[in-house]
PDB file of C-alpha atoms in Angstrom:
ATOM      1  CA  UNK A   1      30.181 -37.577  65.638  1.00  0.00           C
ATOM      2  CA  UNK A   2      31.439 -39.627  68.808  1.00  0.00           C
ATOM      3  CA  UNK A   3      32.162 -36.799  70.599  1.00  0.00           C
ATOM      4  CA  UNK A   4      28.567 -35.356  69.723  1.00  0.00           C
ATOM      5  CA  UNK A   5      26.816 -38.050  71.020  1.00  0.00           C
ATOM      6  CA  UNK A   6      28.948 -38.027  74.410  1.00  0.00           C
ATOM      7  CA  UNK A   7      27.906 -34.495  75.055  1.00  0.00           C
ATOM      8  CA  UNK A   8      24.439 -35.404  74.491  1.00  0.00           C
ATOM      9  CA  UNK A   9      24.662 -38.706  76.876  1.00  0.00           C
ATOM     10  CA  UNK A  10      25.743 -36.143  79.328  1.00  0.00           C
ATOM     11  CA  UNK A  11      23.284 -33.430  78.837  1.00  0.00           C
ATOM     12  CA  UNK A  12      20.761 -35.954  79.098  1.00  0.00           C
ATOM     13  CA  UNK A  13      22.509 -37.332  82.271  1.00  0.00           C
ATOM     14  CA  UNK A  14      22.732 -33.817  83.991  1.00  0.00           C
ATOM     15  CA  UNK A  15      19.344 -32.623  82.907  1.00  0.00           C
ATOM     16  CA  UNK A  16      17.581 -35.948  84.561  1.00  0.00           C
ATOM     17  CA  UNK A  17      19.535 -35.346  87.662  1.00  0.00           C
ATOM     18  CA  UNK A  18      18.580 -31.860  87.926  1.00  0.00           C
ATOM     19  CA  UNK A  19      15.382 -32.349  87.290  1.00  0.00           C
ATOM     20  CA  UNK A  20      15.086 -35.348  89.834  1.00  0.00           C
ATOM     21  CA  UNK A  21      16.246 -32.835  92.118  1.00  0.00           C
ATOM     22  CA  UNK A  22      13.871 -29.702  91.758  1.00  0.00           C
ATOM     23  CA  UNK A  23      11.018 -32.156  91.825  1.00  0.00           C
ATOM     24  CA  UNK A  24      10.714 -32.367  95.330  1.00  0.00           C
ATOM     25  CA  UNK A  25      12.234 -29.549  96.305  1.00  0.00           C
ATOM     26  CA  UNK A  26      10.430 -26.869  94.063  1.00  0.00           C
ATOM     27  CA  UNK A  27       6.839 -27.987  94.703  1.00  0.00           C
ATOM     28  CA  UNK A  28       3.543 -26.426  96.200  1.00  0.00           C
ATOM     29  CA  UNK A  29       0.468 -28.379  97.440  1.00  0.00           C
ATOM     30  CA  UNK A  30      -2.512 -28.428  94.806  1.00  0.00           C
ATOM     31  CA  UNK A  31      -5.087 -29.212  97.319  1.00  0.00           C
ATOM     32  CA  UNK A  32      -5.131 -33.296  96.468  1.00  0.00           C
ATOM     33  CA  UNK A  33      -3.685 -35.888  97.946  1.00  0.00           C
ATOM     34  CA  UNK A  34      -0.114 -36.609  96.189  1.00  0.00           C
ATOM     35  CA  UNK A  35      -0.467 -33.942  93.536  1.00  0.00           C
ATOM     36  CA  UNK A  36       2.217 -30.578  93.456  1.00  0.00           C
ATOM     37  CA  UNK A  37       2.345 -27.848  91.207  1.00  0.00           C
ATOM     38  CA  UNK A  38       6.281 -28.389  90.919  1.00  0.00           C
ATOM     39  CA  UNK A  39       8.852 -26.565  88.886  1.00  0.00           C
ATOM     40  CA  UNK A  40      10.683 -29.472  87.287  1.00  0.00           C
ATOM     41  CA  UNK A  41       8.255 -28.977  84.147  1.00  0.00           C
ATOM     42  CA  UNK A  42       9.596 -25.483  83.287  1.00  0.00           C
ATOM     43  CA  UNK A  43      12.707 -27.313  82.898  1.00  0.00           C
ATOM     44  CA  UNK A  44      11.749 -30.180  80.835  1.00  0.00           C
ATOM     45  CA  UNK A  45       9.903 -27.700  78.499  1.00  0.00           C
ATOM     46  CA  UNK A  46      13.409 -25.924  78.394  1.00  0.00           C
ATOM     47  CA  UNK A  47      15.763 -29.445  77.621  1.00  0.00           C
ATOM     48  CA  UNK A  48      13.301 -30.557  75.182  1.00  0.00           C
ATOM     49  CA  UNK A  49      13.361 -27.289  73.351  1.00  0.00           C
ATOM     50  CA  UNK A  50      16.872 -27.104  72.713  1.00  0.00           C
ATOM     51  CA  UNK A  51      17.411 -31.024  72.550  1.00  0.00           C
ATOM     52  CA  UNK A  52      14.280 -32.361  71.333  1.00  0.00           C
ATOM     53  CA  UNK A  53      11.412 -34.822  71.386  1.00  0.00           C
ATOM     54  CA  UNK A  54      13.824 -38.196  72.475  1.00  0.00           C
ATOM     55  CA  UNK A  55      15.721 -35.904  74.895  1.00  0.00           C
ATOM     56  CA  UNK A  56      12.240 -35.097  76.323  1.00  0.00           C
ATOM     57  CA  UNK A  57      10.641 -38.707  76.123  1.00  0.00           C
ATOM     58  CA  UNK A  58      14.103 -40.236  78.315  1.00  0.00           C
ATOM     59  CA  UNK A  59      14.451 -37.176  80.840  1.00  0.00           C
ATOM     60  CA  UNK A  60      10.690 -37.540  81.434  1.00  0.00           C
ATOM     61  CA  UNK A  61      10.691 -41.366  81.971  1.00  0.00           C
ATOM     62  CA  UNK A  62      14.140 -41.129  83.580  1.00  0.00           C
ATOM     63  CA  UNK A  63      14.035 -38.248  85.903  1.00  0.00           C
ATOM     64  CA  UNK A  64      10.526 -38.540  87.263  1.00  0.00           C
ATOM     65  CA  UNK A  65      11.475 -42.454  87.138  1.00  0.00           C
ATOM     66  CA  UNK A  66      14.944 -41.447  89.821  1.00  0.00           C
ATOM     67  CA  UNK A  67      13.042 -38.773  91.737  1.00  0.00           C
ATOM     68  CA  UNK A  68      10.274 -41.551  92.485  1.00  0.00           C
ATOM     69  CA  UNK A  69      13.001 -44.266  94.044  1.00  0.00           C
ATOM     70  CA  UNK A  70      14.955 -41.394  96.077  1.00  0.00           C
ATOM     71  CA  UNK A  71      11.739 -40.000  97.746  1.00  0.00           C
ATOM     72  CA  UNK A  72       9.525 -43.442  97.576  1.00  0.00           C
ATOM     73  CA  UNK A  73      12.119 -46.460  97.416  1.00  0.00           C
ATOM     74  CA  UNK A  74       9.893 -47.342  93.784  1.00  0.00           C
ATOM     75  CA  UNK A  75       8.411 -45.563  90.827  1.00  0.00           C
ATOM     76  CA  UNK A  76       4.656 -45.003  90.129  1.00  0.00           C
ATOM     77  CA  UNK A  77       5.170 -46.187  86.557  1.00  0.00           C
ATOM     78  CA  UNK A  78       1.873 -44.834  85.509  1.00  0.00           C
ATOM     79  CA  UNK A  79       2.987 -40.647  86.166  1.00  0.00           C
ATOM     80  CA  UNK A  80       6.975 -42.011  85.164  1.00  0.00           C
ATOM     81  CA  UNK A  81       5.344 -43.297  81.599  1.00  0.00           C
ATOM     82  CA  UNK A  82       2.783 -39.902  81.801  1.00  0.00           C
ATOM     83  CA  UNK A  83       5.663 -38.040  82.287  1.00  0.00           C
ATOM     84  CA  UNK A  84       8.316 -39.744  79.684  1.00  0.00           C
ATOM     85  CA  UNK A  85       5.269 -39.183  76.993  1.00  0.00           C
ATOM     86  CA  UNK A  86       4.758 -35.249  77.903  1.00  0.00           C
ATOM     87  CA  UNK A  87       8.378 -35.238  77.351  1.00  0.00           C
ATOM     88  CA  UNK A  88       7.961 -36.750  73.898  1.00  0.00           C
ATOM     89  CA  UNK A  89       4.512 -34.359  72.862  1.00  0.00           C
ATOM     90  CA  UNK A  90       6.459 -31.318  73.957  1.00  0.00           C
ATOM     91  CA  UNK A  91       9.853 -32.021  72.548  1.00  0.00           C
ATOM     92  CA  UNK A  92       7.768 -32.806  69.596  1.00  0.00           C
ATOM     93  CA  UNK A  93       6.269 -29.234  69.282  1.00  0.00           C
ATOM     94  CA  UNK A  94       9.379 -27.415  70.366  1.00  0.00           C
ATOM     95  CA  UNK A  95      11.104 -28.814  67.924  1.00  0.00           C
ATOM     96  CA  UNK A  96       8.950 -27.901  64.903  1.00  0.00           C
ATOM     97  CA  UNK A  97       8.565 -24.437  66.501  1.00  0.00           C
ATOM     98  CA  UNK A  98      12.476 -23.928  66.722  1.00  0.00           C
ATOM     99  CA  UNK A  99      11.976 -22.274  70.048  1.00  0.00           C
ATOM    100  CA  UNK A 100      15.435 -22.012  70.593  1.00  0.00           C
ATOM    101  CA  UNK A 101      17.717 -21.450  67.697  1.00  0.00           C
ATOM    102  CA  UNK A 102      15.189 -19.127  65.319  1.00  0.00           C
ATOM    103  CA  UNK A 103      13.731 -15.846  65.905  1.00  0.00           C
ATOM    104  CA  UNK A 104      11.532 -15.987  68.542  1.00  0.00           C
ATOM    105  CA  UNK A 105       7.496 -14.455  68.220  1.00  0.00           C
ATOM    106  CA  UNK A 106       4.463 -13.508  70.045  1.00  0.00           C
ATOM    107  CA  UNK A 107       2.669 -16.724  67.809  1.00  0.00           C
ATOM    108  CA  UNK A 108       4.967 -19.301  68.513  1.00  0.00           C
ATOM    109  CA  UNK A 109       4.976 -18.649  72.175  1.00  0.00           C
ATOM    110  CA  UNK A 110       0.893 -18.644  72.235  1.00  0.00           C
ATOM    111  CA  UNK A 111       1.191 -21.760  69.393  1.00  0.00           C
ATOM    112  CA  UNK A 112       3.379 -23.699  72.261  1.00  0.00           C
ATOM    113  CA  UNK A 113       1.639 -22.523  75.199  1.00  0.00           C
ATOM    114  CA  UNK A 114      -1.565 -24.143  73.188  1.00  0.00           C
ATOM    115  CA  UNK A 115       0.314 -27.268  72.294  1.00  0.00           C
ATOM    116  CA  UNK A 116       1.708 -27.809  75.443  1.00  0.00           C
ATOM    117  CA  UNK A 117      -1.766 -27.725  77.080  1.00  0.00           C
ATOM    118  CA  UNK A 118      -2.754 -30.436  74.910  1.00  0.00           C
ATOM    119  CA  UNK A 119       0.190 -32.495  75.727  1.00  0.00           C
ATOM    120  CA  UNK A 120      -0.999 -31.952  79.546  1.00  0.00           C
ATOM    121  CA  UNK A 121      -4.272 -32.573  78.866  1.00  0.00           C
ATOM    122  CA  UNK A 122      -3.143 -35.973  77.118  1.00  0.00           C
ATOM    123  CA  UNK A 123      -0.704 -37.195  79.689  1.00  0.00           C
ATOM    124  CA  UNK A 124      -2.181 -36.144  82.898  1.00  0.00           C
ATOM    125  CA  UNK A 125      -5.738 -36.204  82.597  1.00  0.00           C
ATOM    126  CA  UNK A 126      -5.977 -39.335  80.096  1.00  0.00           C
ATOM    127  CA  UNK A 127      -2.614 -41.595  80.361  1.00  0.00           C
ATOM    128  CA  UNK A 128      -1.889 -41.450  83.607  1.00  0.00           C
ATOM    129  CA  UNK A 129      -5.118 -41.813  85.333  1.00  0.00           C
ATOM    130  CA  UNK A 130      -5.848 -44.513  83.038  1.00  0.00           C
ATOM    131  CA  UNK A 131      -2.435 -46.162  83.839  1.00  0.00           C
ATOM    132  CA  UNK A 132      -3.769 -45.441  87.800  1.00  0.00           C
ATOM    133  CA  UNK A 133      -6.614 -47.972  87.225  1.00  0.00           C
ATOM    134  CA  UNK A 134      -5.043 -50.120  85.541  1.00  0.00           C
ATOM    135  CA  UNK A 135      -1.821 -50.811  87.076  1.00  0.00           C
ATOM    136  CA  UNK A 136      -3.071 -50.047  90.793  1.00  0.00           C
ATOM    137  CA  UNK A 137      -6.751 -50.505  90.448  1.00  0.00           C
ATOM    138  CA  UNK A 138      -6.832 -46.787  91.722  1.00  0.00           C
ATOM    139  CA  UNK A 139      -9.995 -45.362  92.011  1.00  0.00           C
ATOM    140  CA  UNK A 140     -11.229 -43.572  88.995  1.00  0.00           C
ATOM    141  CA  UNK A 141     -12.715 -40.622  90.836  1.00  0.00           C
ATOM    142  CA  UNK A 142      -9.419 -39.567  92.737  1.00  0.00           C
ATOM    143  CA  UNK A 143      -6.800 -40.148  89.976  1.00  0.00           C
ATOM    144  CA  UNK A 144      -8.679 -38.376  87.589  1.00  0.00           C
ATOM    145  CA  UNK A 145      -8.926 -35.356  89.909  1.00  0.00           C
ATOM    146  CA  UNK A 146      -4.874 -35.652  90.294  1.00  0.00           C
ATOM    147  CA  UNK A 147      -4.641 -35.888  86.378  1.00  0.00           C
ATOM    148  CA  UNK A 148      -6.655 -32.900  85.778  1.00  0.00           C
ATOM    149  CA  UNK A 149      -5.153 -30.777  89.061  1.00  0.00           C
ATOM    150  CA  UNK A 150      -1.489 -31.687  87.520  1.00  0.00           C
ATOM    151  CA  UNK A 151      -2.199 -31.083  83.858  1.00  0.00           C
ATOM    152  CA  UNK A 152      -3.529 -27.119  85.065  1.00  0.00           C
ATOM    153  CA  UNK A 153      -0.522 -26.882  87.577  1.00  0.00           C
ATOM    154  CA  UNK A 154       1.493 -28.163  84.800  1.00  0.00           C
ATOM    155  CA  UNK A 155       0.274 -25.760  82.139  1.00  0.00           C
ATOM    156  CA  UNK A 156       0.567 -22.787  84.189  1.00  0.00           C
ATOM    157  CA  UNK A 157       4.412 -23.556  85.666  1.00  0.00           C
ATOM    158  CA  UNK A 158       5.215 -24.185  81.502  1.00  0.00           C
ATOM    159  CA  UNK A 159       3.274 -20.938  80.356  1.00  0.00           C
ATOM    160  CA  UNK A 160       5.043 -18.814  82.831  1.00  0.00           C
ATOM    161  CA  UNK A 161       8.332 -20.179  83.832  1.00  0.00           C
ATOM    162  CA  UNK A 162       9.088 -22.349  80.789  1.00  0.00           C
ATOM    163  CA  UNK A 163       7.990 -19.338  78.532  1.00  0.00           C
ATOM    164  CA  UNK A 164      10.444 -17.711  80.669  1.00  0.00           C
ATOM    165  CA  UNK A 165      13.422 -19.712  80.330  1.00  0.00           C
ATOM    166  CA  UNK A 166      12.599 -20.308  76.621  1.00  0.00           C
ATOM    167  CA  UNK A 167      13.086 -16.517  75.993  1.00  0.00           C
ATOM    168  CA  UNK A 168      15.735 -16.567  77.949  1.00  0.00           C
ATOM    169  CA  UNK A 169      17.851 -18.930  76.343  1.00  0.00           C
ATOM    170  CA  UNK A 170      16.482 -17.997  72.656  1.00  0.00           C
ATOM    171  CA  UNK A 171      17.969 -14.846  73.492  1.00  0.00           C
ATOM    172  CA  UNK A 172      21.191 -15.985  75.056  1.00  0.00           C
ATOM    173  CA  UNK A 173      21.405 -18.506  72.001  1.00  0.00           C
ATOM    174  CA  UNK A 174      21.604 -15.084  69.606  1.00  0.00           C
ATOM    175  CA  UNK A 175      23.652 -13.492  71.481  1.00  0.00           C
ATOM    176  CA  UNK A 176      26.447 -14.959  71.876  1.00  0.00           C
ATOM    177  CA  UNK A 177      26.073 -17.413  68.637  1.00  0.00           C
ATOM    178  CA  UNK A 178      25.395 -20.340  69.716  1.00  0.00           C
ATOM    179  CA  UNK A 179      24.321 -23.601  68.788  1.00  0.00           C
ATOM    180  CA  UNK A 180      23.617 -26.849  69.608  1.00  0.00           C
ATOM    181  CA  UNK A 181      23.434 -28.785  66.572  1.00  0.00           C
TER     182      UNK A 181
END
């Protein structure tokens, strides 16, 4: 059990630093000030698949949380607390899909790709302009255009690439037997 909970500490560790890392690296301009369509969220939806909704919640929280101090010096806790809760929502509906470790279908590709727009639409265009306003006393106009330009960036990146590396792994997963839990 000890030794269970070590590898999952260091998934969780690696995961946060990798994603950290492809934040900033692996991002295009949306059109709006401070606002990326970035490739870190195919790999969230891929962690939080195989490791779950806590998994999801901490490398959200955690890895936008360390890729905010190494490019800023701080966080912008309202996007680090938008992003920790995404990581929840969609660990949450990966794990009752059982992307990962169950035969993989046409429906429960389209059922997460419908899910995980909701979880966009909740944490980007609600949470974290709210948190904007009131944390920063942001403008509403402006944040709320970020929140909506990053939940659509979001959803695409997840629909294409996660659904990509979700298939991927499922089918990597049956092949050669493996599993996690």
């Amino acid at each position: 059990m000890r030794f269970k909970k070590l590898k999952w500490i260091l998934a969780l560790v690696v995961s946060v630093i990798f994603f950290a890392l492809i934040m900033p690296i692996f991002n295009l301009p949306v059109g709006v000030r401070n606002t990326q369509i970035t490739f870190g969220m195919a790999w969230l939806s891929l962690v939080t698949a195989v490791f779950g909704p806590i998994f999801g919640l901490l490398m959200g929280l955690l890895g936008h949380a360390l890729q905010d101090y190494s490019l800023l010096g701080n966080a912008w806790w309202s996007w680090v607390i938008a992003d920790g809760l995404f990581g929840l929502l969609l660990g949450l509906v990966t794990q009752r899909l059982q992307l990962i470790f169950s035969p993989l279908s046409l429906h429960k590709i389209i059922t997460f790709n419908i899910w995980q727009g909701l979880a966009n639409l909740i944490a980007w265009v609600i949470i974290a302009p709210l948190g904007d306003i009131l944390i920063y006393g942001s403008k509403a106009k402006l944040v709320f255009k970020q929140g909506l330009y990053a939940g659509i960036a979001n959803f695409f990146v997840i629909a294409v690439l996660g659904t990509i590396l979700i298939i991927i792994t499922n089918y990597l997963m049956k092949l050669f037997k493996i599993s996690i839990k």
